[in-house]
CSV table of C-alpha atoms in Angstrom, one decimal:
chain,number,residue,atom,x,y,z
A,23,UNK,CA,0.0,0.0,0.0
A,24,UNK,CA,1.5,3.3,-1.3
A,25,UNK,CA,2.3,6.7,1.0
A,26,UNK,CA,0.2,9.0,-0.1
A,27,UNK,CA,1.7,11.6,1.7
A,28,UNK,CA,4.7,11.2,0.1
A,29,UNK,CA,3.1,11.4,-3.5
A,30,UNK,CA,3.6,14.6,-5.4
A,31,UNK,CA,0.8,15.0,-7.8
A,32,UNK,CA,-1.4,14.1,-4.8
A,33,UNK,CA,0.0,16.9,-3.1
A,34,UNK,CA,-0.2,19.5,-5.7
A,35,UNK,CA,-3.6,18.4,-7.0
A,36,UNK,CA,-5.1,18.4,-3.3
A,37,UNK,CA,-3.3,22.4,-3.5
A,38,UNK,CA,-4.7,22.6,-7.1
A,39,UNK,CA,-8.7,22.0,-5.6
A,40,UNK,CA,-8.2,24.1,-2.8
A,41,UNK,CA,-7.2,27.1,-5.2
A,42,UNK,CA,-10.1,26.0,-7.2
A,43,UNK,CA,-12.9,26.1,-4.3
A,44,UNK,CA,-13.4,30.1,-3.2
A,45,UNK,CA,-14.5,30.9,-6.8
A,46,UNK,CA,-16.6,27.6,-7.3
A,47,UNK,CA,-20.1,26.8,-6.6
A,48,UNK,CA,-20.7,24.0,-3.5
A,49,UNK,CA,-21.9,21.2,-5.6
A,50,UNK,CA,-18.8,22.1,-8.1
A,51,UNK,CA,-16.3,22.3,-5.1
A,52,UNK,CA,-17.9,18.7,-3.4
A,53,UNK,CA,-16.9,16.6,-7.0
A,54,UNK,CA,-13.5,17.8,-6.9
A,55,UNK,CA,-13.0,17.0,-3.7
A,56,UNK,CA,-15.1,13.8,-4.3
A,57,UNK,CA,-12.3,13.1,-7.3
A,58,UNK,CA,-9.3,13.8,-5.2
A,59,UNK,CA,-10.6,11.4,-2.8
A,60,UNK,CA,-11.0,8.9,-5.5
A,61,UNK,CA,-7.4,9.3,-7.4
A,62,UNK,CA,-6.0,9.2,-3.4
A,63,UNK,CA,-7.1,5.7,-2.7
A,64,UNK,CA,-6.0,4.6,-6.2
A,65,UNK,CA,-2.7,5.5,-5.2
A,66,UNK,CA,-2.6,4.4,-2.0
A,67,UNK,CA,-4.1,0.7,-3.3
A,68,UNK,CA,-1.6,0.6,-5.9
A,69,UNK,CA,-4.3,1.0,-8.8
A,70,UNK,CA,-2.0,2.7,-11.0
A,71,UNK,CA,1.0,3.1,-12.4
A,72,UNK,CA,5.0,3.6,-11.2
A,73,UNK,CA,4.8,6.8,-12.2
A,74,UNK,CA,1.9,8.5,-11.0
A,75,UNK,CA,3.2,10.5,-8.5
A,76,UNK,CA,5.8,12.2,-10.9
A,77,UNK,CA,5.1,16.3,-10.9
A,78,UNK,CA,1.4,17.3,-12.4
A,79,UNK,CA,0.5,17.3,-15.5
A,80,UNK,CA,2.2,14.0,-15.6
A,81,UNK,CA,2.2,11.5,-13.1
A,82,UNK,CA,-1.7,11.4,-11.8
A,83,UNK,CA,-2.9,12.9,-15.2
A,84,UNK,CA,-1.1,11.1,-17.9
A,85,UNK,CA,-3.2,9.2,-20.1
A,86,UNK,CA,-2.2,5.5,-18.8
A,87,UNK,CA,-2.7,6.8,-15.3
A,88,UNK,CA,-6.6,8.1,-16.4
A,89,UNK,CA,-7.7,5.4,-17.7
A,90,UNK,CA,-6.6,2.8,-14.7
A,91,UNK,CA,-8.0,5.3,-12.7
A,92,UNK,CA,-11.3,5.5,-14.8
A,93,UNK,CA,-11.7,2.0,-14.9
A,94,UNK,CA,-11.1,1.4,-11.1
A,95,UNK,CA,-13.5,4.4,-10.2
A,96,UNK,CA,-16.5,2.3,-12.6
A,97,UNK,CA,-15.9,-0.8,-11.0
A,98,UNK,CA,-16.4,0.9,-7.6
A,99,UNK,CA,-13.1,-0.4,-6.0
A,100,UNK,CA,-12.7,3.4,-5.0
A,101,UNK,CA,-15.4,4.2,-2.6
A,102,UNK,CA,-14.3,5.2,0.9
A,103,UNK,CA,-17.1,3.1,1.6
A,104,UNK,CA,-18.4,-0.1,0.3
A,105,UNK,CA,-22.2,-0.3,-1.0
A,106,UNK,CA,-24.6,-2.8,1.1
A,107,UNK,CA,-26.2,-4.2,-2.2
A,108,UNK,CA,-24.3,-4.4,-5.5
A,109,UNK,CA,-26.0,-1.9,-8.2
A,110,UNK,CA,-24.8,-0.9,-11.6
A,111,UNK,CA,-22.7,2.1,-12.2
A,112,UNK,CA,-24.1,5.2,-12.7
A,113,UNK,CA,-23.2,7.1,-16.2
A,114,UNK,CA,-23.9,10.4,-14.4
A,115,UNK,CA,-20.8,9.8,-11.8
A,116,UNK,CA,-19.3,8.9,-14.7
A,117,UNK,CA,-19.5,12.0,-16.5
A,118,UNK,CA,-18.9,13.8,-13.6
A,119,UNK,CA,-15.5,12.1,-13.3
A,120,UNK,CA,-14.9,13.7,-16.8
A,121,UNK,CA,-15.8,17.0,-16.3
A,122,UNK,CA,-13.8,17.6,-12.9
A,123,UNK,CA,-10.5,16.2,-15.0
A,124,UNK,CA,-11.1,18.6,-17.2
A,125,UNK,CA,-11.7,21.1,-15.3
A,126,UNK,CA,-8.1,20.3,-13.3
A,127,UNK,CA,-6.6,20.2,-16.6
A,128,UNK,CA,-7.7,23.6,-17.7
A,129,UNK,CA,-6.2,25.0,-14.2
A,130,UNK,CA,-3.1,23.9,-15.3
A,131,UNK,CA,-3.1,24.7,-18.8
A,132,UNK,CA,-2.9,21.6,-20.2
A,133,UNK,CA,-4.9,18.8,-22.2
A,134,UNK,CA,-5.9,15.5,-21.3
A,135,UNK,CA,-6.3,12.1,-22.8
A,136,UNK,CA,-8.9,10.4,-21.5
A,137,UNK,CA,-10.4,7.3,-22.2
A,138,UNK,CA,-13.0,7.1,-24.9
A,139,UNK,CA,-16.3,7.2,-22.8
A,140,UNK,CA,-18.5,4.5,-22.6
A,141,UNK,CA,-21.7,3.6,-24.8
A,142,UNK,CA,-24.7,4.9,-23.6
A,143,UNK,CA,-26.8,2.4,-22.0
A,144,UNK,CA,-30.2,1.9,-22.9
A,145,UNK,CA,-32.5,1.4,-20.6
A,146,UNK,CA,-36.0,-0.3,-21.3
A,147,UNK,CA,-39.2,1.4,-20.4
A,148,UNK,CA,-41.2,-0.2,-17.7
A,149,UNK,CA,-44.0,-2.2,-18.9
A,150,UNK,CA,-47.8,-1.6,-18.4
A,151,UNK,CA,-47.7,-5.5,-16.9
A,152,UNK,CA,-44.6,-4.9,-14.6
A,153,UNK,CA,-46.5,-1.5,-13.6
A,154,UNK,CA,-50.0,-3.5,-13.1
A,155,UNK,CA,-48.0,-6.2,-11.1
A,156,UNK,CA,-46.1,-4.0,-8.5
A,157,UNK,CA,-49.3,-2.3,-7.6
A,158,UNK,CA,-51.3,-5.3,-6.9
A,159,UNK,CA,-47.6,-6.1,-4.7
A,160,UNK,CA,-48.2,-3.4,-3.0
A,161,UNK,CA,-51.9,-2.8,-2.2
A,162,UNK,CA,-51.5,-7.0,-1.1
A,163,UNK,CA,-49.0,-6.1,1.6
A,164,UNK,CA,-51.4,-2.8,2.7
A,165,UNK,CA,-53.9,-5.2,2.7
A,166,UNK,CA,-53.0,-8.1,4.2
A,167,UNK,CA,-50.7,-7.7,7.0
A,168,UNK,CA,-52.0,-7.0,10.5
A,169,UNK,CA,-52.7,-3.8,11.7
A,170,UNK,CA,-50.2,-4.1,14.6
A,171,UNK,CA,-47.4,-4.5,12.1
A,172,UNK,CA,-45.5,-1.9,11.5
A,173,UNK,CA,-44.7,-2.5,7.7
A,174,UNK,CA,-48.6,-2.0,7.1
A,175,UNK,CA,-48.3,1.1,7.9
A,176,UNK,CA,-45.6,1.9,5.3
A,177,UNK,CA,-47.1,-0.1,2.3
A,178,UNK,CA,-50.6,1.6,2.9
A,179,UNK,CA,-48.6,4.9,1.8
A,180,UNK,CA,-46.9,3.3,-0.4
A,181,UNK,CA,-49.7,1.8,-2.5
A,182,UNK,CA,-50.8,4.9,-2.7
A,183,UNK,CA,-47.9,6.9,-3.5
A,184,UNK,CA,-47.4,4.1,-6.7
A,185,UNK,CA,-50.9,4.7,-7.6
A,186,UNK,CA,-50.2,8.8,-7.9
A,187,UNK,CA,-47.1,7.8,-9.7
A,188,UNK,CA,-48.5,5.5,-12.1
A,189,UNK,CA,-51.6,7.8,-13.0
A,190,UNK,CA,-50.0,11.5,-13.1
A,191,UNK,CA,-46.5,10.7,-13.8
A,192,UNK,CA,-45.1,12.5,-10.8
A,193,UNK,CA,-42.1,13.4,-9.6
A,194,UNK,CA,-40.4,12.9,-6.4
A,195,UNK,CA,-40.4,16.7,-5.7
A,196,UNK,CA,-43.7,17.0,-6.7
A,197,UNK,CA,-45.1,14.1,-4.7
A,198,UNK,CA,-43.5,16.1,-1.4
A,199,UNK,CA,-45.0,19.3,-2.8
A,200,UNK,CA,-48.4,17.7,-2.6
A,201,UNK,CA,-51.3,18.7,0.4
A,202,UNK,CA,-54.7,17.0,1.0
A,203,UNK,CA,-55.8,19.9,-0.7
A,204,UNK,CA,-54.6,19.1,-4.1
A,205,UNK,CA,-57.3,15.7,-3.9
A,206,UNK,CA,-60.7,16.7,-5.4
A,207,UNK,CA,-63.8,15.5,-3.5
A,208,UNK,CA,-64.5,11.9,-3.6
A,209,UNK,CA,-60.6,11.3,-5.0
A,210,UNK,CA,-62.0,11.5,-8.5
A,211,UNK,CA,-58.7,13.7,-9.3
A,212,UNK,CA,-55.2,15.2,-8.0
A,213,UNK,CA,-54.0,18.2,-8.9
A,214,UNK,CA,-49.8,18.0,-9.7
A,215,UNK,CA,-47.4,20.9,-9.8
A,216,UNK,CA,-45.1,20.6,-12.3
A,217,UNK,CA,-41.1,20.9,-11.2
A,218,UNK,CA,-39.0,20.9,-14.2
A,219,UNK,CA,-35.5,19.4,-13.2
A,220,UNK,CA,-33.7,22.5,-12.1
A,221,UNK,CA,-36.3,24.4,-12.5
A,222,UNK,CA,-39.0,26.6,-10.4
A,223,UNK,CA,-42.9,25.7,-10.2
A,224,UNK,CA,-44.8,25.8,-13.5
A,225,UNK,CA,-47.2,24.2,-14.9
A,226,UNK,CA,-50.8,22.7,-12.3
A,227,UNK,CA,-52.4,20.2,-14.3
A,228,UNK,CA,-55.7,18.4,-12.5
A,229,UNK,CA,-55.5,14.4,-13.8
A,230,UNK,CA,-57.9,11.8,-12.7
A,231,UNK,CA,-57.2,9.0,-10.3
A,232,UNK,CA,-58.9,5.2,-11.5
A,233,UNK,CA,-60.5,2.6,-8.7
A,234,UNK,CA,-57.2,0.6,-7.7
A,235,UNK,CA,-55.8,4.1,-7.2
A,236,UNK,CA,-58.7,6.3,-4.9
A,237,UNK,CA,-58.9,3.0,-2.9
A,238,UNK,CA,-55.3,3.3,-2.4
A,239,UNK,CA,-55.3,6.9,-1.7
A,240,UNK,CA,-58.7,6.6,0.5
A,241,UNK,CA,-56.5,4.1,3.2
A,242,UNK,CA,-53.9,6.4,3.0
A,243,UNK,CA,-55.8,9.2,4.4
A,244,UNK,CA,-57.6,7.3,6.6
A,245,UNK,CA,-54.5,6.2,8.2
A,246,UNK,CA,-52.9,9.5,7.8
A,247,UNK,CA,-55.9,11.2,9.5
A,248,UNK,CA,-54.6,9.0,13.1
A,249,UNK,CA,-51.0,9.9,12.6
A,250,UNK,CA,-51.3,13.8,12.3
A,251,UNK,CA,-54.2,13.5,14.7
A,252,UNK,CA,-51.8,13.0,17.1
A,253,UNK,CA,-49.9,15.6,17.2
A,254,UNK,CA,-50.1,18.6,18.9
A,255,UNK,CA,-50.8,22.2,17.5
A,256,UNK,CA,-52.3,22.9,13.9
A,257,UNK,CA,-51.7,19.7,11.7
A,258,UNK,CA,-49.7,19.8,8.6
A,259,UNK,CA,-51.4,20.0,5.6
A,260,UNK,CA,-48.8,17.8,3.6
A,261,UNK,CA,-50.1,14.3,2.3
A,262,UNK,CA,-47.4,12.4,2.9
A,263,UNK,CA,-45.9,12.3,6.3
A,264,UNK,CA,-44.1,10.1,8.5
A,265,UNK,CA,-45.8,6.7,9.8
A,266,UNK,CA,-42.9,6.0,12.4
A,267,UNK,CA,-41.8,7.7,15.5
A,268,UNK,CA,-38.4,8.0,16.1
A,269,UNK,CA,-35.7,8.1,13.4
A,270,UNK,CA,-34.9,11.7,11.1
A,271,UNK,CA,-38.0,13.1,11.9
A,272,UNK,CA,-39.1,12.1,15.2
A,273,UNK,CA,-42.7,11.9,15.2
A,274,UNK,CA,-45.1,10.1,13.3
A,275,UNK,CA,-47.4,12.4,11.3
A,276,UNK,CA,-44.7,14.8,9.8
A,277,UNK,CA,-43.9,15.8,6.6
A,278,UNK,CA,-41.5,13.4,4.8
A,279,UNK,CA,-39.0,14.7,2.2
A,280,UNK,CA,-37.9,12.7,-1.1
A,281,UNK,CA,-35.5,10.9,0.0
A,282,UNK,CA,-37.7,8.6,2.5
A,283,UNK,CA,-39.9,7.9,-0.8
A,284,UNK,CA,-37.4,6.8,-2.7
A,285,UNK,CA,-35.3,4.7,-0.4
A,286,UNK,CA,-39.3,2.8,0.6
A,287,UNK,CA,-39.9,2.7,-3.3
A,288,UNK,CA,-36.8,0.7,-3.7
A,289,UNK,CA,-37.2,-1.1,-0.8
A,290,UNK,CA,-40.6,-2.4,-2.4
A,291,UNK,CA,-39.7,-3.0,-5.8
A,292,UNK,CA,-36.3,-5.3,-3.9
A,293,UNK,CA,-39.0,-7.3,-2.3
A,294,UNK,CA,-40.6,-8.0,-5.7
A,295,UNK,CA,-38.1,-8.9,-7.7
A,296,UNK,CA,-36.7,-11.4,-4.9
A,297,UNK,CA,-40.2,-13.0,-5.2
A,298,UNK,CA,-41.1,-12.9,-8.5
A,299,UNK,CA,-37.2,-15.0,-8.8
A,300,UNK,CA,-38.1,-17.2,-5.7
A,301,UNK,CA,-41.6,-17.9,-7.9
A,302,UNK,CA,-39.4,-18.3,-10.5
A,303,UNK,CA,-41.7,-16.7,-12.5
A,304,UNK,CA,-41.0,-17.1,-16.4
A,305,UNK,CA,-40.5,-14.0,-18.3
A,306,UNK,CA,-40.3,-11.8,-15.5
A,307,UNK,CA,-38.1,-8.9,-16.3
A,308,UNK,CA,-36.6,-7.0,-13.0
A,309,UNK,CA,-38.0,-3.6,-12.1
A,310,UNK,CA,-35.7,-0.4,-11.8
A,311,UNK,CA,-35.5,0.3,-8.4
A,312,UNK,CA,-35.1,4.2,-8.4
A,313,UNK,CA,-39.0,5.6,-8.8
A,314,UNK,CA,-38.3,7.8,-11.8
A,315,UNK,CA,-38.4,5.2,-14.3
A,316,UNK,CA,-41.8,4.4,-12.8
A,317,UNK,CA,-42.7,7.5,-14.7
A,318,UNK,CA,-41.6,6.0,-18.3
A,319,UNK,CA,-43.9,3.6,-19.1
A,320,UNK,CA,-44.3,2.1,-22.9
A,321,UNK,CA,-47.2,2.8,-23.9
A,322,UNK,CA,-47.5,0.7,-26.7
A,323,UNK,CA,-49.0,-2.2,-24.5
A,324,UNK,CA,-51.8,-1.6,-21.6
A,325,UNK,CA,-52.7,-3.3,-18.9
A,326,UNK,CA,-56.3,-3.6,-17.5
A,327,UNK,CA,-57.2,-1.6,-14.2
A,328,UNK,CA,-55.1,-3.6,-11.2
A,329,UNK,CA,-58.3,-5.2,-9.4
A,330,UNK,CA,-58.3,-5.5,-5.2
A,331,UNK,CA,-55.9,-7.3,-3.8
A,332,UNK,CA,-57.8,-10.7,-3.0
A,333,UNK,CA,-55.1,-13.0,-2.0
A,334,UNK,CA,-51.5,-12.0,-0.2
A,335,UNK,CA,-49.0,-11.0,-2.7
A,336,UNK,CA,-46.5,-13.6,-2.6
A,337,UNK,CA,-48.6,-16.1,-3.5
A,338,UNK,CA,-49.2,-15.5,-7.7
A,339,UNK,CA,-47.7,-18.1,-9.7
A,340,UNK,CA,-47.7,-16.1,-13.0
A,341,UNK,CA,-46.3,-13.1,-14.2
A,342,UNK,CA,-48.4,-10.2,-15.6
């Protein structure tokens, strides 16, 4: 294991991003420094060459030296810490690799030979049937575990936050954004605020909500009605709040931010690929497990309304 404190390039590239940080932005400050961490534990596991700690431009940034680094950062054998579940690489860190080495090469005044990038990846739409099946997953859990577990509590939101998804195409942000205001009488619609990526508030558009889904929604409030109930003051007004107490937030009945839906999406959509294997299911194709690509659906093939859950929902034996 090499010295990294003895490694020159280290030491003037770790000089280089601190020069860098007063006149950049914090996300733009946060990947150099997220780089420099990387290129550090490639030198000090002996990922690259004999001659990466020769003076800068050379030694860390010489094209041999990128590309073992490049292809050690994608295989994630530079993470200060290693990931519970094994996932594919993300293009975006990727790219964000490539733009911070640029930007370190411009500093210098220099140019850099980088490693061709990889193909883009394609990534197939979710299917009306994969849709159709993780909400009847879901809505079985809400409806068949025991009220005194605590899981119910979580999949009763979550049925209904997949049955928003699925029928208005919303995003995370916009699912925080929503109140119980935005749900016309009798759950016949919900109203959705548009947030571009990156971008302010903009377009309200009103979209109707099928059967499976104001059932869904209907628990939801139900249950939601006990949680805020208990708390003291004026209640929140958000829809989707906190069914736990202790943890982040502290109290059950709270507003929840993004994060918490998207970690309990992928939680759910874990859970039913595991079965759907352990079924050993033909032709079942795994879901994505981040809730965006919940939004692209191909919509060249439908799938009828998703009916009441009328058995528990480890128990089909076919795909759909």
């Amino acid at each position: 294991m090499a010295r990294t404190d003895r490694c020159r390039s280290l030491a003037e590239l770790g000089a280089l991003v601190d020069t860098l940080a007063p006149g950049a932005s914090p996300s733009v400050v946060t990947a150099d420094r997220w780089v420099f961490g990387e290129l550090s534990r490639a030198v000090r596991h002996d990922l690259l060459g004999k001659d990466c700690c020769r003076s800068l431009p050379d030694g860390l940034l010489s094209r041999a030296n990128l590309a073992a680094y490049m292809t050690a950062a994608e295989q994630d054998d530079l993470r200060a810490r290693p990931r519970r579940t094994s996932v594919a690489h993300p293009e975006n860190s990727t790219n964000v690799r490539r733009r911070v080495l640029r930007r370190f090469a411009k500093a210098l005044g220099t140019e850099l030979e980088l490693p061709p990038p990889p193909p883009v990846r394609v990534i197939p739409p979710v299917t009306a049937r994969q849709q159709a099946r993780l909400q009847s997953h879901v809505s079985g859990w809400a409806s068949f575990l025991p009220p005194q577990y605590a899981r119910r509590a979580v999949y009763v939101r979550l049925a209904a936050i997949v049955g928003i998804v699925v029928d208005t195409r919303a995003r995370s942000g916009e699912l925080v954004a929503m109140t119980v205001d935005d749900l016309a009488p009798g759950l016949t619609t919900a109203t959705i605020t548009r947030r571009p990526q990156g971008g302010w508030p903009g377009e309200v558009e009103e979209l109707p909500l099928p059967a499976a889904t104001r059932k869904a929604v209907a628990a939801w409030l139900e249950l939601r009605g006990q949680l805020v109930g208990s708390l003291a003051g004026t209640p929140p007004r958000a829809l989707w709040v906190s069914v736990r107490n202790g943890g982040r937030l502290g109290r059950a009945g709270l507003p929840i931010g993004p994060m918490a839906l998207r970690r309990q999406y992928a939680s759910a959509v874990a859970q039913l690929n595991a079965d759907m294997k352990a079924q050993g299911v033909v032709g079942w194709v795994d879901l994505p497990r981040t809730l965006e690509r919940l939004r692209h659906v191909d919509k060249t093939t439908r799938a009828p309304e998703v009916p009441v859950a009328e058995q528990p929902p480890n128990s089909a034996a076919t795909a759909a």
